[in-house]
Structures are given as structure tokens and as C-alpha cells.
Short mmCIF file of C-alpha atoms (C1' of nucleotides) in Angstrom, two decimals:
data_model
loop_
_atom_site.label_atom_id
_atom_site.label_comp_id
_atom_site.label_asym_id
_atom_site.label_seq_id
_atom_site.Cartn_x
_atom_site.Cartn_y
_atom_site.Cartn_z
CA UNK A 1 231.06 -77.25 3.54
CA UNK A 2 232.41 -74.00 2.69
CA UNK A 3 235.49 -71.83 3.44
CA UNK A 4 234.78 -70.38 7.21
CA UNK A 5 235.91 -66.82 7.99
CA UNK A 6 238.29 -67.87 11.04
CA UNK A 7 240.68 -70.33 9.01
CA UNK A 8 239.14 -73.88 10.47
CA UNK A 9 239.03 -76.89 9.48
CA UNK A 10 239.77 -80.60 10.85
CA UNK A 11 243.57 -81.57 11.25
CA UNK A 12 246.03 -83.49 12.80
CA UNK A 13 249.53 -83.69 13.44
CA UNK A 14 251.62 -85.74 15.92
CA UNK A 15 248.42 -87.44 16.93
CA UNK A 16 246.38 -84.15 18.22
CA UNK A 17 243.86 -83.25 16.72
CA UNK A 18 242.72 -79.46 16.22
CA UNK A 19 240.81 -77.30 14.09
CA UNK A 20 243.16 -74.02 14.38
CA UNK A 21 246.73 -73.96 15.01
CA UNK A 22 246.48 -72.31 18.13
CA UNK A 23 243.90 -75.27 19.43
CA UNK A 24 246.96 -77.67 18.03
CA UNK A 25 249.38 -74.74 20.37
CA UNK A 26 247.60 -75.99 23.47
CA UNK A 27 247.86 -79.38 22.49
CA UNK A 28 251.40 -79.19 22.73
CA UNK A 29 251.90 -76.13 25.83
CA UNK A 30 249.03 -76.21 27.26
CA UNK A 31 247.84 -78.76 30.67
CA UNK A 32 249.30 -78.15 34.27
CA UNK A 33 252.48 -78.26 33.81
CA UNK A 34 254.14 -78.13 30.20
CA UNK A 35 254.23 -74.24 30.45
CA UNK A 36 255.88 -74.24 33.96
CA UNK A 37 258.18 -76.85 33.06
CA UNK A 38 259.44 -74.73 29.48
CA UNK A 39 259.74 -71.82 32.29
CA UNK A 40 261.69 -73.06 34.30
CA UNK A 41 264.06 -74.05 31.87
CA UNK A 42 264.12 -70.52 30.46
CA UNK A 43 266.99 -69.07 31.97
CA UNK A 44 269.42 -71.98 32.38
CA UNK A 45 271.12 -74.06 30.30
CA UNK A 46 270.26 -77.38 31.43
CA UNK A 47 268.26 -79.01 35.12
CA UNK A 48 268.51 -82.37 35.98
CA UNK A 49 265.11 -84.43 36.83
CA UNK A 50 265.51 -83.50 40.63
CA UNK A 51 266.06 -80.39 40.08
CA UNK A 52 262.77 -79.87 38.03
CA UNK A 53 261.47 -81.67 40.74
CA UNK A 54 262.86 -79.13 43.71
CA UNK A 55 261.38 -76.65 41.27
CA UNK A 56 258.19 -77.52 41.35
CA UNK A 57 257.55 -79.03 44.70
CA UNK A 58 253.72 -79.68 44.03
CA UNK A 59 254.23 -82.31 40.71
CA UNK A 60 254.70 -85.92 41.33
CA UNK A 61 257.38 -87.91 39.91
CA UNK A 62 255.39 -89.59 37.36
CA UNK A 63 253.32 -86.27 36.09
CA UNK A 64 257.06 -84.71 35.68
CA UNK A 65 258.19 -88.04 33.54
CA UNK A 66 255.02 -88.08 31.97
CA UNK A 67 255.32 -84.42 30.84
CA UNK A 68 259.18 -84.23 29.85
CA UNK A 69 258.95 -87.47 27.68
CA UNK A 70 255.39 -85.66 25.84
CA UNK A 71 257.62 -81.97 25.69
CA UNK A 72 260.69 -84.01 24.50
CA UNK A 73 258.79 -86.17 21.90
CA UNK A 74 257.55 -82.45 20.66
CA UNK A 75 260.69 -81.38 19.91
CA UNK A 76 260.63 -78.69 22.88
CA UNK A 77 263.42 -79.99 25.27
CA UNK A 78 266.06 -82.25 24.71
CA UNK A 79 266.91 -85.20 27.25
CA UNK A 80 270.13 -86.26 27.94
CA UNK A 81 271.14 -89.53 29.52
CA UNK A 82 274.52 -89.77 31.05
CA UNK A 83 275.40 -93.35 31.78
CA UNK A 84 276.82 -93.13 35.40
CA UNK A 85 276.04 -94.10 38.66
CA UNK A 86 274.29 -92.98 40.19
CA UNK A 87 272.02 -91.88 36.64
CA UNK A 88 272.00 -88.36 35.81
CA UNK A 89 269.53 -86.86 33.10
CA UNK A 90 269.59 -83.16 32.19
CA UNK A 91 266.90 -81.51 30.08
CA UNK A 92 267.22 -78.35 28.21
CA UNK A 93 265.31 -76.36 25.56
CA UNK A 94 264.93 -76.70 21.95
CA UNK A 95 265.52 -74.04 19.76
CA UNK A 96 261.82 -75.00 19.00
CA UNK A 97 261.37 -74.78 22.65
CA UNK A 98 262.49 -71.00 23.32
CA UNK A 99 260.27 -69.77 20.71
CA UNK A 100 257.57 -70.44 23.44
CA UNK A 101 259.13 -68.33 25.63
CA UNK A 102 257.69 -64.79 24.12
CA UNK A 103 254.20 -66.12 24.49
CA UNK A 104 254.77 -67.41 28.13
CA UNK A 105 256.10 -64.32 29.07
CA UNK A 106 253.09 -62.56 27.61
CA UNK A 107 250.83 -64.69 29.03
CA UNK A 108 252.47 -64.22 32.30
CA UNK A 109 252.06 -60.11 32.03
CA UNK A 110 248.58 -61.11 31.12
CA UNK A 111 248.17 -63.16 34.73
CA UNK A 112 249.57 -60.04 36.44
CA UNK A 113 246.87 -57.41 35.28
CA UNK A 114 244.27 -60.19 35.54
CA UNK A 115 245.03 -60.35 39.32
CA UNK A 116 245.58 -56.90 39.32
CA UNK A 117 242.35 -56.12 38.56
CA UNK A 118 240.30 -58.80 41.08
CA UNK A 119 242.78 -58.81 43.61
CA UNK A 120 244.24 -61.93 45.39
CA UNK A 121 242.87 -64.41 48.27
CA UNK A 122 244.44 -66.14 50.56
CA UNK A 123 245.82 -69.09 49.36
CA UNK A 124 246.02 -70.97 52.54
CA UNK A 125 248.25 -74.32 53.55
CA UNK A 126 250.32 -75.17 50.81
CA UNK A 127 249.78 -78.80 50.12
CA UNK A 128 253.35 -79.59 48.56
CA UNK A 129 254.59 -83.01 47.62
CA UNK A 130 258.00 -81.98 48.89
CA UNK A 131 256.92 -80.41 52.44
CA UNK A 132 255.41 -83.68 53.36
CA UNK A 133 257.21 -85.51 56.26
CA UNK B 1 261.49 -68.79 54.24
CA UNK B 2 263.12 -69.78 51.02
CA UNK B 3 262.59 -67.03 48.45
CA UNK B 4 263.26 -68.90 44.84
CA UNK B 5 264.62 -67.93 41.84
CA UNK B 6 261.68 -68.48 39.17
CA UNK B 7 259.29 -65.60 40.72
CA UNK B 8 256.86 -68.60 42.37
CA UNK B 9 254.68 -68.85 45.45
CA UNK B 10 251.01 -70.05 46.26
CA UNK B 11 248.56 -67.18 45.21
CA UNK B 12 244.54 -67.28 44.74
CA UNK B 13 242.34 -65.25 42.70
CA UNK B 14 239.23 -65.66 42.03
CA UNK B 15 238.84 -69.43 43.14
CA UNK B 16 242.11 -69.94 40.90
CA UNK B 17 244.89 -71.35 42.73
CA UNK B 18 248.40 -70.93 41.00
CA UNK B 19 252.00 -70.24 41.60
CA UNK B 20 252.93 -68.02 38.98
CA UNK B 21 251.04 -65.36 37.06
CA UNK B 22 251.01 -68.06 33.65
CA UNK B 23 249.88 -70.64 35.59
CA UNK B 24 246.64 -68.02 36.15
CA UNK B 25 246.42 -66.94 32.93
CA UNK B 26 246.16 -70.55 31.74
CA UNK B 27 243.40 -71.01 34.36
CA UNK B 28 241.50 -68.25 32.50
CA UNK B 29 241.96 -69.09 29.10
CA UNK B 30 243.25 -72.34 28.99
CA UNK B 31 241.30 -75.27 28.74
CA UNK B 32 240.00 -77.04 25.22
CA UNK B 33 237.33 -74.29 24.74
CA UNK B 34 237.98 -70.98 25.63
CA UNK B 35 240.57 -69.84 23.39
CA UNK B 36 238.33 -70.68 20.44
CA UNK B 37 235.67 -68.45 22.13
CA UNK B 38 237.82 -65.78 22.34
CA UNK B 39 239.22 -66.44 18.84
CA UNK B 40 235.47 -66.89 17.22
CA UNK B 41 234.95 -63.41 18.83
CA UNK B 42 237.95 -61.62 18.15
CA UNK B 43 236.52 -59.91 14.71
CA UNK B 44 232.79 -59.60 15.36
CA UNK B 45 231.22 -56.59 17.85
CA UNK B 46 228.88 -59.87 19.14
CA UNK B 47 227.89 -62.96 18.65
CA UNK B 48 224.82 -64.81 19.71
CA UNK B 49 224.47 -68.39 21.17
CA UNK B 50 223.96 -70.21 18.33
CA UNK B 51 226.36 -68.53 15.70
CA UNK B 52 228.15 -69.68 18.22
CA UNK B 53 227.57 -73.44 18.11
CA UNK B 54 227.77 -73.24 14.22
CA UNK B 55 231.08 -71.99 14.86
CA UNK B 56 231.85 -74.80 16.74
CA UNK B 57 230.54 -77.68 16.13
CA UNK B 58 232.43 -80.48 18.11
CA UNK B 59 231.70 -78.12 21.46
CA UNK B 60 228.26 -79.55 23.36
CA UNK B 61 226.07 -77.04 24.45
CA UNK B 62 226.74 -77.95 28.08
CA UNK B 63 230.05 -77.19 27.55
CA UNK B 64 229.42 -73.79 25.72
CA UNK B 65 227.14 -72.43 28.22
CA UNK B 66 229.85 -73.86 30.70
CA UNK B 67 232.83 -71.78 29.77
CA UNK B 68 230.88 -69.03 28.58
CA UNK B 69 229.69 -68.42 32.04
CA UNK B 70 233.35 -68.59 33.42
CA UNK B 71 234.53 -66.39 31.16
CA UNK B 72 231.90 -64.01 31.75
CA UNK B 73 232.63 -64.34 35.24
CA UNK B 74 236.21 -63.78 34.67
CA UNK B 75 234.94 -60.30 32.92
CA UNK B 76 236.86 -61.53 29.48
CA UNK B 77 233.45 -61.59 27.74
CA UNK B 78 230.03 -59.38 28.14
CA UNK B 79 226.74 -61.25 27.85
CA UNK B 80 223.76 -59.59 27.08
CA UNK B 81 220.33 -61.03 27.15
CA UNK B 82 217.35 -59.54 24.97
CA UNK B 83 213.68 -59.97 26.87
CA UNK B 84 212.40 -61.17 23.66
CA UNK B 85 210.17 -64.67 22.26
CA UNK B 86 212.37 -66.21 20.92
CA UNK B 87 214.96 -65.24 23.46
CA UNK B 88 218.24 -63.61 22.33
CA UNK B 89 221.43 -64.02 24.14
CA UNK B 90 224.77 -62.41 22.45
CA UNK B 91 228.38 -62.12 23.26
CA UNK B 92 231.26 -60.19 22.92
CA UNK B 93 234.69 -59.32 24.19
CA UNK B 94 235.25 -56.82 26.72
CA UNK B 95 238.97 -54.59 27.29
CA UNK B 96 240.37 -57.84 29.18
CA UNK B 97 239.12 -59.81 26.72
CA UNK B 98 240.43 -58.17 24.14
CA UNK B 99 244.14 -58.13 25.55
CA UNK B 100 243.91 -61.64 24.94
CA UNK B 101 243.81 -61.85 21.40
CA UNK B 102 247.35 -60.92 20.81
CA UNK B 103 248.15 -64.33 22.85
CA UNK B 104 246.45 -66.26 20.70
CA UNK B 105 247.30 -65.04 17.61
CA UNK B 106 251.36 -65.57 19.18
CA UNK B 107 249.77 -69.29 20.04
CA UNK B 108 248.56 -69.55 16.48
CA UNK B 109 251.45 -68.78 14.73
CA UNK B 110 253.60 -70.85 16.95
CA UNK B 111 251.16 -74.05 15.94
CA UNK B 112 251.99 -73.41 11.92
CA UNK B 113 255.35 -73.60 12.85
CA UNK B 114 254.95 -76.36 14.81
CA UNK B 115 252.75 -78.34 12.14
CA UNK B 116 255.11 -77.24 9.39
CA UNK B 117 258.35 -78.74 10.94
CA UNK B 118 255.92 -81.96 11.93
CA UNK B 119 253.62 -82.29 8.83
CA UNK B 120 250.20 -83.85 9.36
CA UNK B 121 248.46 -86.95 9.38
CA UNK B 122 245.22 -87.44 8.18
CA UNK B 123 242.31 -86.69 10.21
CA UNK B 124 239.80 -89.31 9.22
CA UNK B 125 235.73 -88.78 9.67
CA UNK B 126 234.96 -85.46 11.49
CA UNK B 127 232.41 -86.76 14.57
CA UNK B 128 230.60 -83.44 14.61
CA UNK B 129 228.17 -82.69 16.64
CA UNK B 130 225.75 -80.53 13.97
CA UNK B 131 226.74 -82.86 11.16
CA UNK B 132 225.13 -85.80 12.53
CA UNK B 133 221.81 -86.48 11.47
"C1'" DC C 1 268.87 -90.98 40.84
"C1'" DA C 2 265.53 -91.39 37.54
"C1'" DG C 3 261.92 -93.69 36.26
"C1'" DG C 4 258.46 -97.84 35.17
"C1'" DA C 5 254.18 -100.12 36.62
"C1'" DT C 6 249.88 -100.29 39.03
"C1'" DC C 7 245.96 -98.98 41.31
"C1'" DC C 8 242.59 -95.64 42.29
"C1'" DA C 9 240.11 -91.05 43.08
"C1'" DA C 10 238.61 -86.86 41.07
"C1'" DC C 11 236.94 -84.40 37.61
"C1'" DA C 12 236.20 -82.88 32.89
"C1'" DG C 13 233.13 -83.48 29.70
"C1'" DG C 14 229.26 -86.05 26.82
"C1'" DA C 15 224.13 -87.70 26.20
"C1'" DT C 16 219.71 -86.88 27.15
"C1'" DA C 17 215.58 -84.77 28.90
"C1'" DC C 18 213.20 -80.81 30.37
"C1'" DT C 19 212.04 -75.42 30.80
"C1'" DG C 20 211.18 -70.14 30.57
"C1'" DC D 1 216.33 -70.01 21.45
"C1'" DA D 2 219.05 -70.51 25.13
"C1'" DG D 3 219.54 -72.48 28.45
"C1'" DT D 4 219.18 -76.10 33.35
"C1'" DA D 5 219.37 -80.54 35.47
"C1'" DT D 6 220.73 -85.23 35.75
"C1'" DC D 7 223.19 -89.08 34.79
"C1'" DC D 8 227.16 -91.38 33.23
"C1'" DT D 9 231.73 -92.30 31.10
"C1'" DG D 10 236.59 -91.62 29.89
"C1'" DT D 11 240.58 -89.48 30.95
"C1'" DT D 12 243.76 -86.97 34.01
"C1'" DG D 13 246.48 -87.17 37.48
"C1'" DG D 14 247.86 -88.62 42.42
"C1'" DA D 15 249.79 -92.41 45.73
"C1'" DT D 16 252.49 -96.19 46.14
"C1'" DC D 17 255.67 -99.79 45.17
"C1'" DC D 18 259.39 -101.62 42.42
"C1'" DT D 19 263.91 -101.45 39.36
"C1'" DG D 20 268.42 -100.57 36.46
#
DNA sequence: CAGGATCCAACAGGATACTG
DNA sequence: CAGTATCCTGTTGGATCCTG
């Protein structure tokens, strides 16, 4: 019962549920990959799906399809099908979609003081999809 | 070898593994909880265990104690135990975690967009954990 | 080339019981 | 009160094979 101090409540919208805007924010750029694929788009026009793919050498195929069609259903990206052979499909953001931008950038300043301040480790062998023979 | 364009490359830090400094800061804050942590601590100087769980409701305690460990671990939150019967536990946010709130209030207002160009749905029953007796 | 379909492993996360 | 410990389930996501 009762109005709560830090505006929550129970909601839904586009079938996620959330109690604060933000919470529905991370519904829809949150997970592995959404945020690298939105950056990765930032600063061209449009990639094909292979080129996503060369981009991020450590997603599979179907994690990358999986991901697009959710970002694309969302109104972030737009998908477009050219009927040729062989088939070509080049995504691009939204106008929706860039307004995410800001807050990845911020988050990415974030990242860099956060590993300013602990340091890195080695990362070792870099298990990518892409590097496998 | 092959430098790319989009500022990527396998780090670590702090058990994290991640390619760019987002992808990190999502480690740290992402997740289904941990931004409503922050957010539930953003106003108050602390908050103790249970004020908490009021706070949210739908969050187990496992998973409470759970990310309230990592994120003390992360140094985004302070925990401070009182030596007392009953025993007193309470939180807050430290510099770090303060830095963060900015993010989420970007994420938030991003989300009423989002909702007001989608609408909602209904949300039927609320299966809260406190509210079932 | 871009993906659909399937199978399967790993892990996040929930229920419950117990403790200082 | 604020946890720990254990068990168990559902979902996420990876590997692989197939198709327009």
C-alpha cells in the first residue's frame, strides 16, 4: 500500500516487467551484448550482420540474431533486408537508439576510473569464436 | 596485431573479464539487482538490511546479501556492522558509488521515454515476496 | 550471407533450513 | 536481525547442423 519515496510500483511494457524505469532501461540495454552492439553502431551509418559479427569476434551467430531481432523489436535499430544474392542485411540506429548513446558513453568513462582505481589483470588467451581454426 | 576501430581488447579487473570499459561497468552495476541498490540508496546516508528488503520486495534474501557483498567488494557501497543483540548491519554509498547515480538517473529517464512511446500493459498479480502470507 | 532449429552445458537465482 | 549453507529449477547462452 502506500506511495513509496523512490517512485515504484509494478509495471509492464513490451512484455518486461519492472518496478522503476531504469529497471525497465536494463530490460531493454542491458545483458552481454545489447550495449556493445548499440556501440558499435555509434559512429557509422549502417553494418551488415558480418560485420557486427567481425566486430565482435567472441558472440555466436545466434546470440547476435537473437539480440538484433530483441534491439530491433525495441525500436533501437532498424533492419534492412535487401533481396539479393547472395542476402545482405544492414542494421542501423534508431533515433530512439542514439539517445542511448550519452549513457553508454558515461557508463564507459565510469568503466575507465573503475579500473583506474583497482588496476587491471592479465586477461590471458583470448577464447574468440573467430580465432578458432 | 590488428588494432580496431571501436577502442576494444581483452582486459581483466577484478575477476571481470571485458573488452571495453562499458562492458565493465555493466559487470559492476548491471545485473537485475544492483542498480536498485544503488538507486534505494542514492537519498539516504544508510540503510540497514531489512529497510532494505522492504524496499524490495521481489529480491530474496540470498540474492540481497549476494550482490550486496559484490558491491561492497567492488567498493561502490560501505557496510558497517554494529556488535549489538539484535545485530545491526547498514549500508551506504561510498565516492564510487555515488558517481553512479547520475547513470541511473540517465537510465531512468531514458525508460519513461521508452514506456511513453510504447505504453504499458497490465501487470497482473504482484508475486511478492513480503506480501505473501 | 544471414539466419532458423536443435540440443545441451553453465549458471543465475529461488526455496528452505539452520546459526551467531 | 542478518546472515550461511544446501538443494534445486529455469533460463541464458554456446555448439552444431541445416536452409532460402
Amino acid at each position: 500500500m502506500a506511495g513509496q519515496g523512490t517512485s515504484c510500483g509494478r509495471k509492464r511494457c513490451r512484455g518486461k516487467e519492472y518496478s522503476c524505469s531504469m529497471e525497465l532501461s536494463l530490460a531493454v540495454i542491458g545483458g552481454k551484448w545489447k550495449p556493445l552492439i548499440l556501440w558499435h553502431l555509434r559512429d557509422v551509418t549502417t553494418l551488415r550482420f558480418s560485420a557486427l559479427r567481425r566486430a565482435m569476434p567472441s558472440i555466436t551467430q545466434k546470440m547476435l540474431t537473437q539480440q538484433l531481432r530483441e534491439l530491433e523489436a525495441d525500436g533501437l535499430i532498424t533492419r534492412t533486408v535487401y533481396a539479393e544474392v547472395p542476402p545482405r542485411v544492414e542494421y542501423g540506429l534508431t533515433e530512439p537508439g542514439r539517445d542511448i548513446i550519452p549513457i553508454l558513453e558515461a557508463l564507459c568513462r565510469f568503466g575507465k576510473e573503475f579500473e583506474a582505481r583497482f588496476g587491471l589483470e592479465d586477461a590471458g588467451a583470448v577464447p574468440d569464436h573467430a580465432a578458432r581454426r
